[in-house]
Coordinates of C-alpha atoms in Angstrom, one line a residue:
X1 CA 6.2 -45.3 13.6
X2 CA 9.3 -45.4 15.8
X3 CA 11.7 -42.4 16.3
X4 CA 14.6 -44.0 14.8
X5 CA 12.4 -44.9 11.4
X6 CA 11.2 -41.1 11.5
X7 CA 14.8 -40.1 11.8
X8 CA 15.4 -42.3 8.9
X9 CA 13.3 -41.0 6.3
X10 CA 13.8 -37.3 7.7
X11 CA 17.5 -37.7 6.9
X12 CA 16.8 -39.6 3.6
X13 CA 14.4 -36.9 2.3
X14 CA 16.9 -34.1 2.8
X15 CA 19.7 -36.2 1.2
X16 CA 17.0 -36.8 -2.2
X17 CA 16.6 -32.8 -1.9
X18 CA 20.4 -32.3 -1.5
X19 CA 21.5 -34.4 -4.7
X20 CA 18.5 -33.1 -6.3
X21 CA 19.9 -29.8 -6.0
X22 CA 23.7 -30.8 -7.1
X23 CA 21.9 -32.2 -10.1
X24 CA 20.0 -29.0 -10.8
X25 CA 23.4 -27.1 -10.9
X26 CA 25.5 -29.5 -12.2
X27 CA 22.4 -29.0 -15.5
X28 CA 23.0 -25.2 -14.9
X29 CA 26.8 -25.6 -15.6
X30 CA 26.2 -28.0 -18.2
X31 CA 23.9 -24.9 -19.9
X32 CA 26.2 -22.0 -19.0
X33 CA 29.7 -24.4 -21.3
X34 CA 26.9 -25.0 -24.0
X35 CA 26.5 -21.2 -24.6
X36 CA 29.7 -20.4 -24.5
X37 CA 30.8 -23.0 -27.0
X38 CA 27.9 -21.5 -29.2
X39 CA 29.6 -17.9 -28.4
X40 CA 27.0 -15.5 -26.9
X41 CA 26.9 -12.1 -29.1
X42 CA 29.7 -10.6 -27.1
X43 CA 31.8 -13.3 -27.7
X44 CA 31.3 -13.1 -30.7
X45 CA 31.9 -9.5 -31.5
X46 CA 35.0 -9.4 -29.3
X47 CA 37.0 -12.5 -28.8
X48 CA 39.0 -10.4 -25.4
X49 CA 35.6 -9.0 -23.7
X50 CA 36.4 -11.8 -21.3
X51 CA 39.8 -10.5 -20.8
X52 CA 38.5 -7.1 -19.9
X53 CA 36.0 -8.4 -17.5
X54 CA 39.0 -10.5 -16.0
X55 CA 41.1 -7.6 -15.4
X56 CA 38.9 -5.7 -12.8
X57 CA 37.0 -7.0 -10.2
X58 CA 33.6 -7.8 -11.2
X59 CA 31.8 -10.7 -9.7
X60 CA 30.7 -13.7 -12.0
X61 CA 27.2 -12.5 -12.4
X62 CA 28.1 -9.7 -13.4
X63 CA 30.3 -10.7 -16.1
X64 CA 27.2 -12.6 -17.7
X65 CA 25.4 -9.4 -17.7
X66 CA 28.0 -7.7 -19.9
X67 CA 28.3 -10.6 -22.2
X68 CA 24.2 -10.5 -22.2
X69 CA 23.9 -13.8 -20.8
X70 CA 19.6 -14.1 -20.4
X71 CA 19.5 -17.5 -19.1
X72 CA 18.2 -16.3 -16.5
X73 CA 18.3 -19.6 -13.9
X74 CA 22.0 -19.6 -14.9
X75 CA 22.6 -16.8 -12.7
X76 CA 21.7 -19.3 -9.5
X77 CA 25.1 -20.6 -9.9
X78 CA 27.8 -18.7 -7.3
X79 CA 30.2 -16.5 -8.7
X80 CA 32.9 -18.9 -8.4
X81 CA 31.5 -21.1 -10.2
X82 CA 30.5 -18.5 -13.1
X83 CA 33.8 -17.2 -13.1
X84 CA 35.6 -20.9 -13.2
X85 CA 33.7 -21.8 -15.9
X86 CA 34.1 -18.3 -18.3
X87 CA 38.1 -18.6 -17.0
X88 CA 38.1 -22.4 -19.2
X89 CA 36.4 -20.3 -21.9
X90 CA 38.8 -17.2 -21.4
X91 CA 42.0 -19.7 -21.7
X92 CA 40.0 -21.7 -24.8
X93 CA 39.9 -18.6 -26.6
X94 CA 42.9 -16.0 -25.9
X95 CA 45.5 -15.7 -23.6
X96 CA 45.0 -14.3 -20.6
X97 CA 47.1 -12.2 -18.5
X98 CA 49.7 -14.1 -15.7
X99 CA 47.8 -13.6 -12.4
X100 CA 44.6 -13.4 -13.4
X101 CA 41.7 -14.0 -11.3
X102 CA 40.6 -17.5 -12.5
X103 CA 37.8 -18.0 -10.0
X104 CA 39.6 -19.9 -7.3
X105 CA 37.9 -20.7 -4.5
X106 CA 40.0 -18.2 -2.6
X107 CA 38.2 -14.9 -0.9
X108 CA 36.5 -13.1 -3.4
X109 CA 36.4 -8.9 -3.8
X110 CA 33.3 -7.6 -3.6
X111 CA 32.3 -6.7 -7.2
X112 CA 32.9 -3.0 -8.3
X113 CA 29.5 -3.3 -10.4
X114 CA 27.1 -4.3 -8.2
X115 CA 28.6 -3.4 -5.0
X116 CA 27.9 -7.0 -3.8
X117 CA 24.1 -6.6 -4.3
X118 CA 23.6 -9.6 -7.2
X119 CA 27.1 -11.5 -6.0
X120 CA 25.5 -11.9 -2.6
X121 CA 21.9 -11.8 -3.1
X122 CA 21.3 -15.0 -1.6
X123 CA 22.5 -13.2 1.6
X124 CA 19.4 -11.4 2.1
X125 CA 16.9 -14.0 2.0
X126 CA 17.0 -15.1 5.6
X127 CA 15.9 -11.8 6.8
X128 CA 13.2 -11.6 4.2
X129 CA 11.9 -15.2 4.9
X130 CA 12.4 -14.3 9.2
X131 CA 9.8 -11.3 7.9
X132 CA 7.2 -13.3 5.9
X133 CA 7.1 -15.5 8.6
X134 CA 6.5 -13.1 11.1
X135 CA 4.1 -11.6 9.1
X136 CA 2.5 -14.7 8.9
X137 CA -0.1 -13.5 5.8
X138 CA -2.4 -15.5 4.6
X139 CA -2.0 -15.9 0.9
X140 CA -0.2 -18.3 -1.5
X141 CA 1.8 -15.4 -3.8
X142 CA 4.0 -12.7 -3.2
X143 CA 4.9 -9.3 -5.5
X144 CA 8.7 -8.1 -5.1
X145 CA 9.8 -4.9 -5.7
X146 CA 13.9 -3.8 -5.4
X147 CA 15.5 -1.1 -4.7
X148 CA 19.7 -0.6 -5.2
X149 CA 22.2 1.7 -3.9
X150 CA 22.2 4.7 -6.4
X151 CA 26.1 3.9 -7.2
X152 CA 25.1 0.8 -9.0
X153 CA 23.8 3.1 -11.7
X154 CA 26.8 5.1 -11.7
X155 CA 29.4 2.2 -11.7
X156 CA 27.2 0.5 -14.5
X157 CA 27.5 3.8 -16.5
X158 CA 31.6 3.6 -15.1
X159 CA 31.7 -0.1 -16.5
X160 CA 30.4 0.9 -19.8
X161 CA 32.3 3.4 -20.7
X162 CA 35.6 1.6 -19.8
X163 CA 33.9 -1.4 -22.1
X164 CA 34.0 0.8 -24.8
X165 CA 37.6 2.1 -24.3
X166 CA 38.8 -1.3 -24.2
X167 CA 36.4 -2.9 -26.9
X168 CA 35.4 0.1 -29.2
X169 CA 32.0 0.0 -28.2
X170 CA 28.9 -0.3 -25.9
X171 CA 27.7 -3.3 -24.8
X172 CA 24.8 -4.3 -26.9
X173 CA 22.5 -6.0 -24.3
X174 CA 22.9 -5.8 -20.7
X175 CA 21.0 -7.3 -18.7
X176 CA 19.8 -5.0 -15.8
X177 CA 21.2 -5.8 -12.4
X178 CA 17.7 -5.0 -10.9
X179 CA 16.1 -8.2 -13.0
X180 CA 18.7 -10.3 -11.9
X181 CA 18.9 -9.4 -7.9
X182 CA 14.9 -9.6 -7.9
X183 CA 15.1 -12.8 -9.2
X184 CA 18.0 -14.6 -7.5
X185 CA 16.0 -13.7 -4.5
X186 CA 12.8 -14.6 -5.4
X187 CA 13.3 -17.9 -6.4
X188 CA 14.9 -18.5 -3.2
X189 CA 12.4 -17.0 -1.2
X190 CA 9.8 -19.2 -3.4
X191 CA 11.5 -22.9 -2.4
X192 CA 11.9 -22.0 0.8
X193 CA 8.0 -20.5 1.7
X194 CA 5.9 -22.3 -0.8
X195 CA 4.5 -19.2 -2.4
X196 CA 4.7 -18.3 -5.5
X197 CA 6.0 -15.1 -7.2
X198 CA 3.2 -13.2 -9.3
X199 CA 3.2 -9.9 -10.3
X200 CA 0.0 -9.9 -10.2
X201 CA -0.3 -11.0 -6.7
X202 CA -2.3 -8.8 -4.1
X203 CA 1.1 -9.2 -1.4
X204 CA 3.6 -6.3 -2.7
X205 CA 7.1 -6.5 -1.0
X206 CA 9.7 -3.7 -0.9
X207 CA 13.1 -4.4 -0.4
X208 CA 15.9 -2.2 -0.4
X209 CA 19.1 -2.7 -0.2
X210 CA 21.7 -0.2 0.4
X211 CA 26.0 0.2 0.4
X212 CA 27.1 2.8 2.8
X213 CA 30.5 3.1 1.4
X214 CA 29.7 4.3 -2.4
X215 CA 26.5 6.1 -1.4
X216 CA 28.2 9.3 -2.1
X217 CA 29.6 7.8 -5.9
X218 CA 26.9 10.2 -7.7
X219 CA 27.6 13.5 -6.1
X220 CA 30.8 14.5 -8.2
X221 CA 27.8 14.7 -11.1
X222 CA 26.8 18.1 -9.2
X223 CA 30.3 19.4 -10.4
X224 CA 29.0 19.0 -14.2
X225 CA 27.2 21.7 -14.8
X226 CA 25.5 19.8 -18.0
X227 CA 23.9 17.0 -15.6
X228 CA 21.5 19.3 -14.4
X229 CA 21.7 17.5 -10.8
X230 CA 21.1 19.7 -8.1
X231 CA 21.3 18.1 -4.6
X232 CA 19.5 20.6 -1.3
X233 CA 18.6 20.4 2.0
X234 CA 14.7 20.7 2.6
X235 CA 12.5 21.0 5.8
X236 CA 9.9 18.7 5.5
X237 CA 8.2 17.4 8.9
X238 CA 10.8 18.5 10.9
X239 CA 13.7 17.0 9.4
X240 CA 16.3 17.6 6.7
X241 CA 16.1 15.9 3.9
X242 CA 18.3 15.3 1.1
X243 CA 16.3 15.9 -2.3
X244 CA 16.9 15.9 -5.6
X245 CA 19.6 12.8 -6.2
X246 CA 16.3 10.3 -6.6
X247 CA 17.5 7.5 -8.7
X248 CA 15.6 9.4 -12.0
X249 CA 17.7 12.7 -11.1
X250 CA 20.5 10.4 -11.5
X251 CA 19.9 8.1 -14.4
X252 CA 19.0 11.6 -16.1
X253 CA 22.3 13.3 -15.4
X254 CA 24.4 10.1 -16.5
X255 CA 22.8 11.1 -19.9
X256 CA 23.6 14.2 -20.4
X257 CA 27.0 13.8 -19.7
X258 CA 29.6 13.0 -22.2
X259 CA 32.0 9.6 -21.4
X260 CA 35.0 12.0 -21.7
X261 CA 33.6 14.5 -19.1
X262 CA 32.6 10.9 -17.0
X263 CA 35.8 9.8 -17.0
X264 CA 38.0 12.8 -16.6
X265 CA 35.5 13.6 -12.9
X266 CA 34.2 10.2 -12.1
X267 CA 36.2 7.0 -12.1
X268 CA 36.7 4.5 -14.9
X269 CA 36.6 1.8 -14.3
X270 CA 34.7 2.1 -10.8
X271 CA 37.0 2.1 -7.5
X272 CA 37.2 -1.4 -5.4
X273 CA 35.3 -1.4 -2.9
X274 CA 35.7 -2.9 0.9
X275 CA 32.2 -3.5 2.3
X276 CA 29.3 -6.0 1.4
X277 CA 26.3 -4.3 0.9
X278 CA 23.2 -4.4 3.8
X279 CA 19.7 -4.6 3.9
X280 CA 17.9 -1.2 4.1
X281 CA 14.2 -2.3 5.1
X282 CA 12.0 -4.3 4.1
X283 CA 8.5 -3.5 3.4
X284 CA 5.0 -5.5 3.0
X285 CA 1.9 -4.3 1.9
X286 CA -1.3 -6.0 0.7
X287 CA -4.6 -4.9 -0.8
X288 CA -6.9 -3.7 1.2
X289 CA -10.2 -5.3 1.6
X290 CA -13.6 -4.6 2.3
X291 CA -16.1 -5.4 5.0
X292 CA -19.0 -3.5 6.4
X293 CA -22.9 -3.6 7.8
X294 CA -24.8 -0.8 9.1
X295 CA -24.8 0.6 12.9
X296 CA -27.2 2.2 15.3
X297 CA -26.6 4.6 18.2
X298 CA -28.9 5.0 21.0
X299 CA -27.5 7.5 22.8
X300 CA -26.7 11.4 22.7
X301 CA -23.2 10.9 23.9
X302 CA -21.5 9.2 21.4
X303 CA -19.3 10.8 18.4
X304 CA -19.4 8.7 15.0
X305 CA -15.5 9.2 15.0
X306 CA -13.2 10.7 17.8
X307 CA -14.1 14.2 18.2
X308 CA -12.0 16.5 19.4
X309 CA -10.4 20.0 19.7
X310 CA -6.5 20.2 20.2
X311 CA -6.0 17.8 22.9
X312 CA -9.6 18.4 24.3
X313 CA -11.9 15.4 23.8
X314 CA -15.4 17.0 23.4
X315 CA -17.4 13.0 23.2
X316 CA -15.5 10.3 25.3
X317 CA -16.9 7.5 22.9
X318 CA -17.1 6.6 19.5
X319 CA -19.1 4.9 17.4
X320 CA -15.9 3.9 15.2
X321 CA -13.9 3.2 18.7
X322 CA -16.5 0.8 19.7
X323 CA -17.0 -1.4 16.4
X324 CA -13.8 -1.1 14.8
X325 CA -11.2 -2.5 16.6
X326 CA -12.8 -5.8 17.2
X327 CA -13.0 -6.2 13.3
X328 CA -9.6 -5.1 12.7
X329 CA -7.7 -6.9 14.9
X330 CA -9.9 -9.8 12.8
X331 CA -8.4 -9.1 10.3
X332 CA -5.2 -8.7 11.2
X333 CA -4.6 -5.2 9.6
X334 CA -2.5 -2.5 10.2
X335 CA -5.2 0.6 10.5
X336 CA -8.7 0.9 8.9
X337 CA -10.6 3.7 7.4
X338 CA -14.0 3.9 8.5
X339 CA -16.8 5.2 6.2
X340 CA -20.4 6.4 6.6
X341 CA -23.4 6.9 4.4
X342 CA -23.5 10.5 5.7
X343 CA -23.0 11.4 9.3
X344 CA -25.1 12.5 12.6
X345 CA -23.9 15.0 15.5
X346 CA -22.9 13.6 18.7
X347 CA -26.2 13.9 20.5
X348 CA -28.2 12.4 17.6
X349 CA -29.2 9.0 17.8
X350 CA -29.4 6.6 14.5
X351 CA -32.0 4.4 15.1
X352 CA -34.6 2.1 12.5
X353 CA -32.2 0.0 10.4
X354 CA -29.2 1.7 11.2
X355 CA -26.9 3.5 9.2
X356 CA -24.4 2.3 6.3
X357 CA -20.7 1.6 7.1
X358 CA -18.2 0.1 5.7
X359 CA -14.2 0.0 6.6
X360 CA -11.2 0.0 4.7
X361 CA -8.8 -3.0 6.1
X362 CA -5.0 -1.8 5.6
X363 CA -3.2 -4.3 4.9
X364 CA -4.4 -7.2 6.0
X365 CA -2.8 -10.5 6.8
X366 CA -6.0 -12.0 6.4
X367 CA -8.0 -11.4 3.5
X368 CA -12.0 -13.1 4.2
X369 CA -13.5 -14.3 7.1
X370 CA -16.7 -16.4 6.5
X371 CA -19.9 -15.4 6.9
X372 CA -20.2 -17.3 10.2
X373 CA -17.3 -15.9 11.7
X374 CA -18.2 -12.1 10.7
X375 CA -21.6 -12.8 12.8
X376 CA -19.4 -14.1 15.9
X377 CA -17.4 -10.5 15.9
X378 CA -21.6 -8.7 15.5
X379 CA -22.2 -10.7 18.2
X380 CA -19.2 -9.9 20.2
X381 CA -18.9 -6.0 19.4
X382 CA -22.7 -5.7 20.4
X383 CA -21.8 -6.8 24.3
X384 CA -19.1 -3.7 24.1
X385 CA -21.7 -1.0 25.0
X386 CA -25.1 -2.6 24.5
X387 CA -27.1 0.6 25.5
X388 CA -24.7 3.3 23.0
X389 CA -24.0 1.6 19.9
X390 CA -24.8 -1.8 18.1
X391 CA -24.4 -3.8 14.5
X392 CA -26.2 -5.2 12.0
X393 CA -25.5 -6.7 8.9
X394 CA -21.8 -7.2 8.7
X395 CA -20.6 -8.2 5.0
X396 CA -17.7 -9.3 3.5
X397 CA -17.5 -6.7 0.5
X398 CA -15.6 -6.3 -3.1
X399 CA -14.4 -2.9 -4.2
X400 CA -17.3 -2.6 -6.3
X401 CA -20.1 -2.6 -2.9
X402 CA -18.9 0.5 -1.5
X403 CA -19.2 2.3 -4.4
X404 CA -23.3 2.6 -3.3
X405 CA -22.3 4.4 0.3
X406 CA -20.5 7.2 -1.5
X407 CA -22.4 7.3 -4.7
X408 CA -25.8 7.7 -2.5
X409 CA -24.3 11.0 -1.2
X410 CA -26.4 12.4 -3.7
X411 CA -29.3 9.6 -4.2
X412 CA -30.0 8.5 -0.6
X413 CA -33.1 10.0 1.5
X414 CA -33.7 10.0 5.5
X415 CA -36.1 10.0 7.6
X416 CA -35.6 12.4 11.0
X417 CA -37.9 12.3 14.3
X418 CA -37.8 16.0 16.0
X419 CA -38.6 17.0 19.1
X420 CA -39.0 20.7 18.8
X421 CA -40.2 24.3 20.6
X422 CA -42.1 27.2 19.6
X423 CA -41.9 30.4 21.0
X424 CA -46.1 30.1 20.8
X425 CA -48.0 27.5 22.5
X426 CA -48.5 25.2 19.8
X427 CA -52.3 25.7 18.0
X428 CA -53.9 23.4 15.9
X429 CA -53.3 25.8 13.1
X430 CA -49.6 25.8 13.6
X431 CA -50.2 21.8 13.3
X432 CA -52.1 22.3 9.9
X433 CA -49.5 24.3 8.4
X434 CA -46.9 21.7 8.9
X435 CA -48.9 18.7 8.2
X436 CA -50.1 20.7 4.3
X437 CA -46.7 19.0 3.2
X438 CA -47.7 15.8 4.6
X439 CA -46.4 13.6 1.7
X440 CA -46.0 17.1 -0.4
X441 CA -42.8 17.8 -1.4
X442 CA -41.4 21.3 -1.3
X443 CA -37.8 23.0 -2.0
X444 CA -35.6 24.9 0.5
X445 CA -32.5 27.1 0.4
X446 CA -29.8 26.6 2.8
X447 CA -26.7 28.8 2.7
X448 CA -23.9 26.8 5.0
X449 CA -24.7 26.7 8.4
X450 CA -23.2 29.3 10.6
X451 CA -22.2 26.8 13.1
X452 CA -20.0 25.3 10.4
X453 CA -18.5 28.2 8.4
X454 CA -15.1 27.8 10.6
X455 CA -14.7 24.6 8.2
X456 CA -17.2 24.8 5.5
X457 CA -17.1 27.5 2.6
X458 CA -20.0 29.5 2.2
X459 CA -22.9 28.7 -0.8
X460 CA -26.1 27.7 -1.3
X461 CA -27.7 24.3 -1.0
X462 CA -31.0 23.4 -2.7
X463 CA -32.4 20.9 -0.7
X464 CA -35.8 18.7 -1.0
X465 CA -38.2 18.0 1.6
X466 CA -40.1 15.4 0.8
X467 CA -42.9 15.1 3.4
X468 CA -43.6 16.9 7.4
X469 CA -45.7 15.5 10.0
X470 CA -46.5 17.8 13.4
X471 CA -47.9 15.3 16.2
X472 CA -48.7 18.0 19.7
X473 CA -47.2 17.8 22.9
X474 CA -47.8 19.9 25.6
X475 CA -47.6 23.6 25.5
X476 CA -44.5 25.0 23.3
X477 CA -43.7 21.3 22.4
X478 CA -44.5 19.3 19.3
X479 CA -42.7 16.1 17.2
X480 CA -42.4 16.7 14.0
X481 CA -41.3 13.7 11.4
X482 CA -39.2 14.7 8.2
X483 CA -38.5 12.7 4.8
X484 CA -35.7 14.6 2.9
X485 CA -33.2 14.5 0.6
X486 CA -29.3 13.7 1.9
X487 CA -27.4 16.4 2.9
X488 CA -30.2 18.9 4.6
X489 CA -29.3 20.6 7.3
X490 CA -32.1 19.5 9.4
X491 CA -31.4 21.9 12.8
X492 CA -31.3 24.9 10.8
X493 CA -34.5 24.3 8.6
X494 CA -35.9 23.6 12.4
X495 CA -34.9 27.2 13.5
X496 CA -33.7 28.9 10.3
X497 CA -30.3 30.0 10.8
X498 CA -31.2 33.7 11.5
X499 CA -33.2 33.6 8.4
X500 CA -30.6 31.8 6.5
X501 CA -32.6 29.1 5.4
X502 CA -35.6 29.5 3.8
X503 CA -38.4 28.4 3.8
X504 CA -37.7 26.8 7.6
X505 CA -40.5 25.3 9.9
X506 CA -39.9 28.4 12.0
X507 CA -41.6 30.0 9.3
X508 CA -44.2 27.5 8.3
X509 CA -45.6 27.6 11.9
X510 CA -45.3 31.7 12.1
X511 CA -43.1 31.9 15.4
X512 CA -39.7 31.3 16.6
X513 CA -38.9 27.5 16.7
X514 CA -35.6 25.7 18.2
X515 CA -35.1 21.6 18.0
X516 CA -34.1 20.1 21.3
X517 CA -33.7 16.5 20.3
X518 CA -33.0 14.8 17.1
X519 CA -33.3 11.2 15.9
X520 CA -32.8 9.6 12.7
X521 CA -35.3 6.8 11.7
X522 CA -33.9 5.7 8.3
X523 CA -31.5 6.0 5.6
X524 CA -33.0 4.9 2.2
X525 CA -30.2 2.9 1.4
X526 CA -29.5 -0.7 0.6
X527 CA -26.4 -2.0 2.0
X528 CA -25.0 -4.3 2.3
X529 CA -25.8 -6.1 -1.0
X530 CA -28.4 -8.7 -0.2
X531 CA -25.8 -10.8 -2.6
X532 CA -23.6 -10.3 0.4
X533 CA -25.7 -11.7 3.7
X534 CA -25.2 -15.0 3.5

């Protein structure tokens, strides 16, 4: 195809979408007279509301929120246009006041309701779409949250009551300016990505849009003693903070104060205002997900997380420093939470099948890797350190998988390798008295280690051990093999804690005993799901 037949149809398929979308509001105006003529239930009730609306300045959109105007797509039409159109009703159905604002197409005040937030919403989509973009998430729906400047409740409240003065009452259904902002930019945000808004969707976006000049509109509510609103100063993290004007505190206050004691403090109706409103921040979160495997450490050297004391780094490596960056950065996410079945000290090595893992991606801008791809990144985080620490298994996982690594806190058994020391040179009836409980199981009592008490409170554990082997070494030296329940303390039922833990294998083998080296051989666990390895 030629360039000048490409620039052809490029220019001819943004001139369809151009007229398509002068005939999509050309329908919207069409909608917006069709009400009117049928009277919406403020027209009806009061044939001047339009008048009153006219008389201060309040944007187009927000006039159809006082008349309770819920077609919603309506709203897509500028204010202009809005206010053209209820100016032909206005003149159709009353009088209205010589210099009126009848919507001209000359510079429009920023609206004393919203502050600008729903008469310019479309303003803030380019920076939203520039961050979705840059994001660059994979995932087809999106989840918006809004946030408004505070005064837009109070100068709602403001409008209201100067409604009533002029009409002799509320208004009966108005539409919340938070529904109508969301949408306005949603839908725009939704042509202009391709995704879809779902408020269901995993994606949740938090934009917040503030107004610098009325952002002090609420305080004169402090004044009232029956608001109850109480604005201080707090510490927290090293910083002042403001606390206790939260838009609740507000909304709270506004009812508990009369309109008379609103109006005769606060202003009614609101003050112009000068300034457009700005974006605040805008933030993006979506669901975590789930992937894990099991890992093995072959060294005495290695932490399972960073260890350390102050700034003092008492292991160099870590097990989670090694594996986890190469997944995350797979995934795209922010941070990670790494989780164990249980845990082993820094100069125990995990051998056998390795122990459980799983981590936690935070918010992730991709969601699923396929199974292929998962055993690329084993394959590439076991050339990091081949010697200290390696992968197995590595699983995509659902919420529900992980439940197994914590709920087998209690459940799981292990199986330890010791290489220990007795005081005594090791007899064959010290062997005999360890090897009675060969496949015998027999309770212990372990009170919290003292080597722990800086960070552990104090109590009693029962524990189980399920079966001891003694194989002889030379002299003082013997291996013994354990099987026992999750959670023992194995170096102190080795030595016994200054008699802290009884019965120990110190006293089993009638001497003094000390562990020098400890491996673990297995933990009885399945994971990942079988379900998931593949």
């Amino acid at each position: 195809m030629s360039e000048k037949k490409r620039e052809s149809d490029t220019l001819e398929g943004v001139h369809k979408k151009l007229k398509q979308e002068v005939d999509r509001m050309d329908a919207l105006k069409a909608r917006l007279k069709l009400a009117l003529e049928d009277n919406s239930t403020e027209l009806r009730r009061h044939k001047t509301c339009l008048d009153v609306l006219f008389s201060i300045s309040c944007c187009g959109r927000c006039m159809l929120r006082f008349l309770g105007y819920r077609d919603y797509e309506v709203y897509e039409l500028s204010s202009f246009e809005i206010k053209d159109i209820l100016s032909t009703r206005r003149t159709e159905t009353t009088t209205g006041e010589e210099g009126a604002n009848t919507g001209s197409e000359t510079p429009e005040p920023v609206c004393i309701a919203c502050v600008g937030t729903v008469q310019f919403a479309e303003s803030f989509v380019d920076e939203i779409v520039g961050r979705i973009n840059k994001e660059a998430y994979v995932i087809k729906t999106f989840n918006m949250n809004v946030t408004l400047p505070t005064s837009t409740l109070v100068r709602n409240h403001s409008m209201s009551i100067y409604w009533k003065n002029k009409l002799g009452s509320n208004p009966q259904d108005l539409v919340d300016i938070k529904e109508i902002f969301k949408l306005l930019i949603s839908w725009q945000v939704e042509r202009r990505t391709g995704l879809t808004l779902d408020f269901s969707s995993e994606l949740r976006m938090q934009v917040a849009v503030c107004h610098e000049e009325t952002k002090e509109d609420h305080v004169f509510l402090t004044k009232l003693k029956e608001s109850g609103l109480v604005i201080k100063m707090k510490r927290e993290n090293r910083k002042n903070i403001q606390v206790g004007d939260g838009r609740h505190h507000v909304v709270k206050a506004l009812t508990l104060v009369s309109n008379d004691r609103f109006a005769s403090s606060g202003s009614v109706p609101p003050k112009e205002v000068n300034t457009k409103p700005a974006m605040e921040f805008i933030e993006m979160m979506r669901e975590s997900v789930y992937v894990g495997g099991r890992y093995l450490k072959y060294t005495r050297d290695v932490s399972q997380t960073p260890w350390a004391i102050g700034t003092t780094m008492l292991a160099e490596l870590s097990v989670s420093g090694i594996v986890c960056d190469t997944l995350k950065e797979a995934y795209k996410a922010d941070d990670y939470k790494f989780v164990t079945a249980g845990r082993e000290d820094a100069n125990v090595r995990m051998l056998g099948n390795g122990r459980p893992f799983y981590m936690e991606m935070v918010n992730p801008r991709i969601p699923f890797l396929p199974y292929e791809r998962l055993k690329e990144l084993e394959a590439k985080i076991n050339t990091i350190m081949p010697d200290k620490v390696q992968v197995r298994s590595i699983a995509s996982l659902e919420p529900d998988d992980i439940k197994v690594v914590k709920d087998g806190e209690d459940t799981k058994t292990k199986s330890y390798s010791a290489l220990c020391w007795t005081s005594n040179p090791v007899t064959q009836a010290m062997l005999d008295a360890v090897n009675a409980f060969n496949n015998k199981s027999f309770k212990i009592e372990q009170q919290t280690p003292i080597r722990v008490l800086q960070r552990r409170a104090q109590m009693i554990r029962k524990k189980e051990i399920i079966s001891l082997k003694a194989f002889p070494l030379e002299g003082h030296f013997l291996v013994v093999h354990l099987h026992t329940e999750a959670g023992t303390y194995i170096k102190e039922f080795v030595h016994g804690d200054l008699g802290r833990n009884q019965p120990s294998l110190a006293s089993i083998v009638g001497c003094e005993a000390d562990i020098m080296e400890l491996d673990v051989l297995e933990v009885d666990l399945e994971f990942p799901p079988p379900s998931r390895l593949k």
